[in-house]
Short mmCIF file of C-alpha atoms in Angstrom, two decimals:
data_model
loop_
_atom_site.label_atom_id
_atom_site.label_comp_id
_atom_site.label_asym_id
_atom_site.label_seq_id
_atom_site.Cartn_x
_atom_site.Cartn_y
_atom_site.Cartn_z
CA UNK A 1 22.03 22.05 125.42
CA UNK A 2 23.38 22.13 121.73
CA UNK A 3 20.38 22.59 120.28
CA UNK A 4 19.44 25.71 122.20
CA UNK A 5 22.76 27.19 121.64
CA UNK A 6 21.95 26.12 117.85
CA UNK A 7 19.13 28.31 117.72
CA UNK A 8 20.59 31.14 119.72
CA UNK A 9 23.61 31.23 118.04
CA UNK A 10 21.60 31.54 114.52
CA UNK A 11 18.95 33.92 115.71
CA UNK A 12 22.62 36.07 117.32
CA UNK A 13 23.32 35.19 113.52
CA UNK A 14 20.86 36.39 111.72
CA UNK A 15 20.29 39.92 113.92
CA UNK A 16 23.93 40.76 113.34
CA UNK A 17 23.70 39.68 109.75
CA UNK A 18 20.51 42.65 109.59
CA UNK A 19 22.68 45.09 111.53
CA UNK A 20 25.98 44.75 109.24
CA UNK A 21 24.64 44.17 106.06
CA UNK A 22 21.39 45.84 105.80
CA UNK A 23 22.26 49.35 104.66
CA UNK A 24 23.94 47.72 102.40
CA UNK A 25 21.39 45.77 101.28
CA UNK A 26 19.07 49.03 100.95
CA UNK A 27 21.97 51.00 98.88
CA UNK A 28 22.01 48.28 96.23
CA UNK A 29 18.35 48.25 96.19
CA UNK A 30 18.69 52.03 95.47
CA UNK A 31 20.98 51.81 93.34
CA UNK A 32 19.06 49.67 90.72
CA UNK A 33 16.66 52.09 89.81
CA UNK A 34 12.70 52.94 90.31
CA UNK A 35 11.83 49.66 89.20
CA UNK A 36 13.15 48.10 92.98
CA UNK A 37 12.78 51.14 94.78
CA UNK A 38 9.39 50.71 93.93
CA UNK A 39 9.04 46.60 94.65
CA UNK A 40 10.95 47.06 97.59
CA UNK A 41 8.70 49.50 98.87
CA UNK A 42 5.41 47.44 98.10
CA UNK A 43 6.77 44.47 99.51
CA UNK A 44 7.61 46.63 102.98
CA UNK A 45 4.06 48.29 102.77
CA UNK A 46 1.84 44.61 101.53
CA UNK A 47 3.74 42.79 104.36
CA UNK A 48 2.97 45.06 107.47
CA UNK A 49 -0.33 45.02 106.22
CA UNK A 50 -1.11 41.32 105.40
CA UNK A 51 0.31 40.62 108.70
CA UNK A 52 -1.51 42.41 110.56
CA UNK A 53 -4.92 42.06 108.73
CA UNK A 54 -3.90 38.43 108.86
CA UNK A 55 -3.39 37.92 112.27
CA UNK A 56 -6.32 39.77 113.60
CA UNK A 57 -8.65 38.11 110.99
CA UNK A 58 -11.72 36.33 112.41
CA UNK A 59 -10.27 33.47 109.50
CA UNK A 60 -7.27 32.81 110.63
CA UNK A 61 -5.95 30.43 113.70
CA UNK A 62 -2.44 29.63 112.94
CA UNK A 63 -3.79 25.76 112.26
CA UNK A 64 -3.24 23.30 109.81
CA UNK A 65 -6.28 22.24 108.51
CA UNK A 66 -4.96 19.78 105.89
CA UNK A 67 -6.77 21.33 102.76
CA UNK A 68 -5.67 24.10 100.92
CA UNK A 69 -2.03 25.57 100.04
CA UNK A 70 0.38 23.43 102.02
CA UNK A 71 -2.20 22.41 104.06
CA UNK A 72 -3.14 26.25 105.71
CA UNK A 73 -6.05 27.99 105.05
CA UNK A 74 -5.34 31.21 103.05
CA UNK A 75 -5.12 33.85 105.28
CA UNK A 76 -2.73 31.56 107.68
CA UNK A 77 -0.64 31.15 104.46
CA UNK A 78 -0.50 34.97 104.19
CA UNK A 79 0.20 35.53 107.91
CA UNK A 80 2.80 32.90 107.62
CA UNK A 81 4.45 33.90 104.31
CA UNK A 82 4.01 37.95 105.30
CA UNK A 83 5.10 38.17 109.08
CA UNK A 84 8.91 36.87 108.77
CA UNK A 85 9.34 39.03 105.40
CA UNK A 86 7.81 42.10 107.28
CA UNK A 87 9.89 41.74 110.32
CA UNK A 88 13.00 41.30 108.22
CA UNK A 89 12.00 44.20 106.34
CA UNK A 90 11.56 46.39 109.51
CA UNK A 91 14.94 45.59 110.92
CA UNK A 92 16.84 46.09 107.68
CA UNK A 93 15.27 49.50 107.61
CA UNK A 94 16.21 50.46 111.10
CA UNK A 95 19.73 49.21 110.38
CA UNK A 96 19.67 51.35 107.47
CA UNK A 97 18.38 54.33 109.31
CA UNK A 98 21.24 53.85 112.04
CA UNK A 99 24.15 53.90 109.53
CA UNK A 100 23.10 56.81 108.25
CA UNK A 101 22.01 58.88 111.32
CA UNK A 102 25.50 57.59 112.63
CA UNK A 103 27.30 58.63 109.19
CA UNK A 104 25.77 62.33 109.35
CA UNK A 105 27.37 62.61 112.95
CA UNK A 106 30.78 61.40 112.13
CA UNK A 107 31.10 64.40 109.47
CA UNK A 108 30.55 66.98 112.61
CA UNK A 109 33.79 65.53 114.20
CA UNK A 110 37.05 64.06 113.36
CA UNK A 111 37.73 60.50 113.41
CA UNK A 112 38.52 59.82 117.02
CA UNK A 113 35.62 61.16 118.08
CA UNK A 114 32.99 58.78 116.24
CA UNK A 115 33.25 56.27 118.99
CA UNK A 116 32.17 58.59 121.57
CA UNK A 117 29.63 59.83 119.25
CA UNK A 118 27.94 56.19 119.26
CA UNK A 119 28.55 55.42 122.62
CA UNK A 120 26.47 58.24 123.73
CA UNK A 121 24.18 57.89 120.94
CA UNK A 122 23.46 54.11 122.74
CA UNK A 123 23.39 55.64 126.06
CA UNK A 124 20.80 58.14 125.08
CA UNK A 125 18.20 55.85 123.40
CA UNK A 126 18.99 53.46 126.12
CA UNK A 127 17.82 56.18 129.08
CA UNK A 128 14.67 57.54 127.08
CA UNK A 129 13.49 53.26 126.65
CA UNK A 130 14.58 53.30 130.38
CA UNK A 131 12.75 56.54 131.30
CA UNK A 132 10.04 56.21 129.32
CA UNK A 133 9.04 52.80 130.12
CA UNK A 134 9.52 53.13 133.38
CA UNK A 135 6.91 56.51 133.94
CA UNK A 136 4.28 55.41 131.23
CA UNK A 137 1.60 52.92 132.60
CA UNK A 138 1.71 50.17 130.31
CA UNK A 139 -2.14 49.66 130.26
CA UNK A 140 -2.93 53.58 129.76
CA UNK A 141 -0.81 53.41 126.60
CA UNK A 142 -2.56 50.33 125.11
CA UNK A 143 -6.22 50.94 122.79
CA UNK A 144 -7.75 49.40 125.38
CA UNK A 145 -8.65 52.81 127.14
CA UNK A 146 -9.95 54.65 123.80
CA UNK A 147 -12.20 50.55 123.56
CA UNK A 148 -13.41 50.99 127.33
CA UNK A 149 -14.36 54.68 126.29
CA UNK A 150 -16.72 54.02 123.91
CA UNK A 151 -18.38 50.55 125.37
CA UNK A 152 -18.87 52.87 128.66
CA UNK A 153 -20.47 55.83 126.62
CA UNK A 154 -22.52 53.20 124.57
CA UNK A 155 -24.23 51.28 127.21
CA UNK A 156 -23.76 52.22 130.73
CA UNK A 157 -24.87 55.91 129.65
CA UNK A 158 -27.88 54.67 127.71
CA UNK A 159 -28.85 52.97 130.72
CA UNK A 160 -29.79 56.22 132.24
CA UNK A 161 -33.43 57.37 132.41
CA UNK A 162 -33.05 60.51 131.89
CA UNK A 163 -29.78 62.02 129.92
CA UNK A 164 -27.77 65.19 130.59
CA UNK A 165 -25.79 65.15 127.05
CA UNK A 166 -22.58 67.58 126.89
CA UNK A 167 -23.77 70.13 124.61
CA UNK A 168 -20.55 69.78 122.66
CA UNK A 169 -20.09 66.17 122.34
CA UNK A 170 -23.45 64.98 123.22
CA UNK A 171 -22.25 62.29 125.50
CA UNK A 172 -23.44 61.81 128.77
CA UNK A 173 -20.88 61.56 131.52
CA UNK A 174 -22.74 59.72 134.20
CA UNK A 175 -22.50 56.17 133.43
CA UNK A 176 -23.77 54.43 136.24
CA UNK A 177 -26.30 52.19 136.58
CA UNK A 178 -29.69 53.56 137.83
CA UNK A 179 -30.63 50.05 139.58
CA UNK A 180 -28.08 49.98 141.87
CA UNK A 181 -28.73 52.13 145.58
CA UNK A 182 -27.06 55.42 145.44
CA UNK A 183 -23.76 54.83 146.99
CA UNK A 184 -23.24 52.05 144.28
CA UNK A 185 -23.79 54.36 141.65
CA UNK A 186 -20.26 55.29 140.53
CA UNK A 187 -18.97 56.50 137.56
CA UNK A 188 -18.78 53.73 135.81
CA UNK A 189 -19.63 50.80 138.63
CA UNK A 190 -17.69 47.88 139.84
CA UNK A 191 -17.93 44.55 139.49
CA UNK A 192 -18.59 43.97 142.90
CA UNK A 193 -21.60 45.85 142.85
CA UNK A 194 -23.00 43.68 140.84
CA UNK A 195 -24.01 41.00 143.52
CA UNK A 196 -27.56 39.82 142.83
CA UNK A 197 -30.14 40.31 145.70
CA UNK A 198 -30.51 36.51 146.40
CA UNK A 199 -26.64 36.24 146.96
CA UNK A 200 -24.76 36.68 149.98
CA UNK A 201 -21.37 37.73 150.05
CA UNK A 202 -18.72 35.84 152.99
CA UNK A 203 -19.62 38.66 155.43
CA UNK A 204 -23.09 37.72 155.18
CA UNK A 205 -23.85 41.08 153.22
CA UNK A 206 -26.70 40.78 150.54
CA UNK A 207 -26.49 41.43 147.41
CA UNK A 208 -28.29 44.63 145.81
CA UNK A 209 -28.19 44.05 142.12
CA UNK A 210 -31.83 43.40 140.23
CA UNK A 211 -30.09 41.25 137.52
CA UNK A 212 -28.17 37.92 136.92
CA UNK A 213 -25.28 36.59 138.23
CA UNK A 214 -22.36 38.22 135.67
CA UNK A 215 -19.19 36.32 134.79
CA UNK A 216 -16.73 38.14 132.88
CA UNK A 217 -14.80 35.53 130.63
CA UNK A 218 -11.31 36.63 129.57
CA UNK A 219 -8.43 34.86 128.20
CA UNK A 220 -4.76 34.33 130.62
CA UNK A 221 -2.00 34.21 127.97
CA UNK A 222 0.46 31.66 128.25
CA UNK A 223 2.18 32.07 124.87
CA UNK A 224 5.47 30.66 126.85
CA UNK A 225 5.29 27.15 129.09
CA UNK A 226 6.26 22.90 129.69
CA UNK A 227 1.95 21.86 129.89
CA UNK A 228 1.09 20.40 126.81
CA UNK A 229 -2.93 21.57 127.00
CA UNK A 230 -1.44 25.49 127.53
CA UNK A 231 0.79 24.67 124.37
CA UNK A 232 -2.34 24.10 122.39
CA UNK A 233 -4.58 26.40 123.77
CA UNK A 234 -1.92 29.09 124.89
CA UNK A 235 -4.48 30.22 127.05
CA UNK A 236 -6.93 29.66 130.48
CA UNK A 237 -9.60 30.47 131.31
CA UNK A 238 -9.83 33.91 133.75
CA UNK A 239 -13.17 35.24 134.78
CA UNK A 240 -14.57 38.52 136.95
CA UNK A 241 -17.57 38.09 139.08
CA UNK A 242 -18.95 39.73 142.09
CA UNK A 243 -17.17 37.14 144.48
CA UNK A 244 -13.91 36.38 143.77
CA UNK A 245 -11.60 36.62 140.05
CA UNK A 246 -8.94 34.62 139.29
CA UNK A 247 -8.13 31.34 136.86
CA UNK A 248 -6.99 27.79 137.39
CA UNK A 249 -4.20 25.87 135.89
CA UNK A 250 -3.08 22.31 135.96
CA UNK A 251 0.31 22.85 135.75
CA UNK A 252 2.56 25.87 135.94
CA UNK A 253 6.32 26.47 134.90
CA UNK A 254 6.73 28.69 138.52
CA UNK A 255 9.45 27.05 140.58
CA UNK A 256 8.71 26.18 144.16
CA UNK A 257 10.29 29.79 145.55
CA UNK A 258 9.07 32.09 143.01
CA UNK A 259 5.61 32.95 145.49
CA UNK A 260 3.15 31.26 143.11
CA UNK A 261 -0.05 30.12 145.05
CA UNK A 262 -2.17 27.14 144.06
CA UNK A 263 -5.42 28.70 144.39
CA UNK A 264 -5.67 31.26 141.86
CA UNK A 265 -8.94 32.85 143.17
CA UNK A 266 -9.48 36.29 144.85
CA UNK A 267 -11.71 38.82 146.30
CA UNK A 268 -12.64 40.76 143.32
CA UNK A 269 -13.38 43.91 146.24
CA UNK A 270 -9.74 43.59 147.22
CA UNK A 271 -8.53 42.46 143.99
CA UNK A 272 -5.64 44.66 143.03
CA UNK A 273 -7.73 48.32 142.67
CA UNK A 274 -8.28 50.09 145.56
CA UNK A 275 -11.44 51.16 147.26
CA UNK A 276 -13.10 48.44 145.24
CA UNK A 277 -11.27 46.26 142.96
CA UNK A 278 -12.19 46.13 139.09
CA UNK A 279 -14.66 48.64 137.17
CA UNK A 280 -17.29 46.72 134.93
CA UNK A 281 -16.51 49.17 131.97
CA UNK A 282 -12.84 47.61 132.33
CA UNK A 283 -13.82 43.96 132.97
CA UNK A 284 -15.91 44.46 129.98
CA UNK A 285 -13.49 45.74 127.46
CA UNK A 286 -10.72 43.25 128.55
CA UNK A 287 -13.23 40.26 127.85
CA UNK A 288 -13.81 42.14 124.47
CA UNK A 289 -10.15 42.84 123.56
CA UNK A 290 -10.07 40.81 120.80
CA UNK A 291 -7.17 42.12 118.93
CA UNK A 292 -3.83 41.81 121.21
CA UNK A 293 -0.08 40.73 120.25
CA UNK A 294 -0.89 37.78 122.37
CA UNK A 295 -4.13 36.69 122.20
CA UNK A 296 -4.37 32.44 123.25
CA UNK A 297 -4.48 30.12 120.76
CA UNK A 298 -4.16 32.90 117.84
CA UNK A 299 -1.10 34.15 119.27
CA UNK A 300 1.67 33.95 116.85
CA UNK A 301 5.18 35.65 117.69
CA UNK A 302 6.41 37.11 114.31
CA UNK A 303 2.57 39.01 114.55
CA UNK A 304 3.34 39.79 118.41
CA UNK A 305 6.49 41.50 117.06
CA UNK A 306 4.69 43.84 115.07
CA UNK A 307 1.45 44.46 116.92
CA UNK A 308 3.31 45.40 119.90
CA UNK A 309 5.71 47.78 117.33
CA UNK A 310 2.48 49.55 115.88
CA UNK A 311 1.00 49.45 119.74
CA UNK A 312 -2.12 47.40 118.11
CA UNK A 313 -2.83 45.96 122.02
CA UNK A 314 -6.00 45.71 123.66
CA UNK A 315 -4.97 43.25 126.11
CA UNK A 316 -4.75 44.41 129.90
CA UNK A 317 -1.90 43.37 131.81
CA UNK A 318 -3.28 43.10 136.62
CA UNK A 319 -1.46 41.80 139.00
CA UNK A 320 -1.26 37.80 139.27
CA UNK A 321 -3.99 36.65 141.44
CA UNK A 322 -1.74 33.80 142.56
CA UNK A 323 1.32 35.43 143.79
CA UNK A 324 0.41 36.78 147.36
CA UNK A 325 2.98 39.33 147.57
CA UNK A 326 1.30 41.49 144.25
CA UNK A 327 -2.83 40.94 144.00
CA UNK A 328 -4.04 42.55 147.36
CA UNK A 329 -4.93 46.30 146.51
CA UNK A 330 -3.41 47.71 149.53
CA UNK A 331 -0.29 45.86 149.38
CA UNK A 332 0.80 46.61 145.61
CA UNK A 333 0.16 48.19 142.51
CA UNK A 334 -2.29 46.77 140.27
CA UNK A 335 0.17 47.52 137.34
CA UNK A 336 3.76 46.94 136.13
CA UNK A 337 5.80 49.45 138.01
CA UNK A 338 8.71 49.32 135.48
CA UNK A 339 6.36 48.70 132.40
CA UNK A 340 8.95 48.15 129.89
CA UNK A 341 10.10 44.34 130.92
CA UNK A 342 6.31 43.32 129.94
CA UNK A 343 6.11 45.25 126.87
CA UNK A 344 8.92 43.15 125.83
CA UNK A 345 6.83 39.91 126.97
CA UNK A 346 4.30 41.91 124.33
CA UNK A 347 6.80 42.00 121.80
CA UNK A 348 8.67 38.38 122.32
CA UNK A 349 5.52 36.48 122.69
CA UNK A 350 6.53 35.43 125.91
CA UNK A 351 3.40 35.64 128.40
CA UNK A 352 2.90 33.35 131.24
CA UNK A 353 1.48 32.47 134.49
CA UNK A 354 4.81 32.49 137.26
CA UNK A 355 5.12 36.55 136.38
CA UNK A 356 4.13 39.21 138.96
CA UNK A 357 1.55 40.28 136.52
CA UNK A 358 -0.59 38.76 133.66
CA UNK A 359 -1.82 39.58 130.30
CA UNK A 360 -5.43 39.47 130.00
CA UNK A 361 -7.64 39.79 127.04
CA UNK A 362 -10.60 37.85 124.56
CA UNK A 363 -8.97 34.82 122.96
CA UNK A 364 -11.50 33.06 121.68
#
């Protein structure tokens, strides 16, 4: 109990510490000359960027190896060394910003006023984070959309025998696949459809698909949790297959009236879309999302901060297969219906497996 209030009580610390003494901080900086103007600006600039090159670096894990610099590979060192500085940095600057925004509105009024002029400044930016995250889809306003785009365009519309380009942008719209029957061939398919002729579904229906059985492999977050493998790993395994989608964990942190299911399989047909479940295109891109502020055992939380502040997400957050009340599609909605309370899971790092939805993408 002490030590937690320890480390809230410094992290309370250290935020009000930004928030008071940060324009400060920047005025003396200022005042120095273009020598640190300039070094202060380099510093903000080379740590956003070694942070994020860093963290979504095929060379970096976040491990100790033992060799090198303190025992870290290079680019760990960087990420490690970079991230705090560049979410300092950040925070000092937004402090900064908010003194002076909050200065220029005191001079419109006299003294008594200045209160009210913060208090509804608060009350504003509170109600467009409130309104804003609760009408945008989470999901839609991720990369992962623009990622799906282009995988769909690449391959499912070169799979066509004969193309109809857009004489503008020389795509072809119709990505469906020619080898499944004609009321199979949507635009783009799902995974369902992609049942192999020598498999039978439960209702004895065969499949119709000429090709292999497909598994799409994804990574479950769980950046947050008490089971020692997930702290490693910070991930499970999730797949999507013609049958059922879902993932399996030894242990979860859900408490025994939170509506968490043992089995964490599903119908992928009834699987949280409607009139079908999961498009292949999506399934596809999710299992290729391989840059994502939480992305299993490369998941670091100072780089969370920031990817999720620059929107660099290509994760896919669907309902949790394992909570009964969410993952049927005709029950609920397949995404977060007030968006914002995940995108600060995004930002905090803090993805798990007891949550009404889960954060999907490639982890490695």
């Amino acid at each position: 109990m002490r030590a937690w209030s320890f480390l809230y009580g410094m992290l309370w610390m250290g935020l009000t510490s930004i928030a008071l003494l940060g324009p400060y901080l920047v005025r003396f900086i200022y005042s120095e000359g273009r020598v640190a103007d300039g070094s202060a600006v380099a510093t903000f600039i080379v740590s956003h960027l070694t942070t994020l090159l860093a963290g979504s670096s095929s060379k970096s894990d976040g491990k100790p190896t033992g060799t090198g610099a303190f025992g870290y590979k290079p680019m760990d060192l960087a990420a490690l060394v970079a991230a705090p500085i560049a979410v300092a940095s950040f925070l000092i600057v937004l402090s900064f910003g908010v003194e002076e925004l909050f200065s220029f509105l005191s001079q419109l009024c006299p003294s008594y006023g200045r209160v009210w002029i913060l208090l509804a400044c608060f009350v504003f930016s509170l109600g467009v984070a409130v309104l804003v995250g609760w009408r945008v889809d989470i999901n839609e306003f991720s990369m992962l959309s623009f990622y799906r785009n282009r995988l769909s365009r690449c391959y499912l519309g070169a799979s066509l025998r004969e193309r109809q380009p857009n004489p503008f942008t020389g795509f072809d719209m119709r990505t469906r696949v020619d080898s499944l029957p004609e009321r199979a061939r949507n635009s783009p398919p799902f995974v369902k459809d992609l049942l192999p002729d020598s498999f039978f579904r439960t209702t004895n229906e065969q499949g119709k698909y000429g090709g292999p059985f497909p598994i799409f492999c994804t990574t479950l977050n769980l950046t947050t949790g008490e089971d020692l493998g997930s702290q490693e790993t910070k991930g499970a395994s999730f797949a999507f297959t013609p049958l059922y989608s879902g993932y399996s964990v030894g242990w979860t942190d859900a408490g025994k009236n939170q509506g968490v299911t043992i089995n964490g399989y599903v119908r992928t047909k009834d699987y949280a879309y409607r009139d079908g479940g999961i498009h292949l295109d999506t399934a596809v891109a999710i299992s290729g999302a391989a840059v994502n502020p939480n992305q299993g055992y490369n998941s670091n939380r100072a780089l969370a901060f920031l990817m999720t502040l620059f929107d660099v997400r290509l994760g896919w957050w669907i309902a949790n297969p394992r909570k009964m009340d969410a993952w049927p599609a005709e029950q609920g909605r397949p995404t977060p219906s007030f968006p914002l309370k995940y995108l600060l899971k995004e930002l905090l790092g803090a993805a798990n497996d007891k949550s009404t939805y889960v954060n999907l993408s490639d982890g490695g």
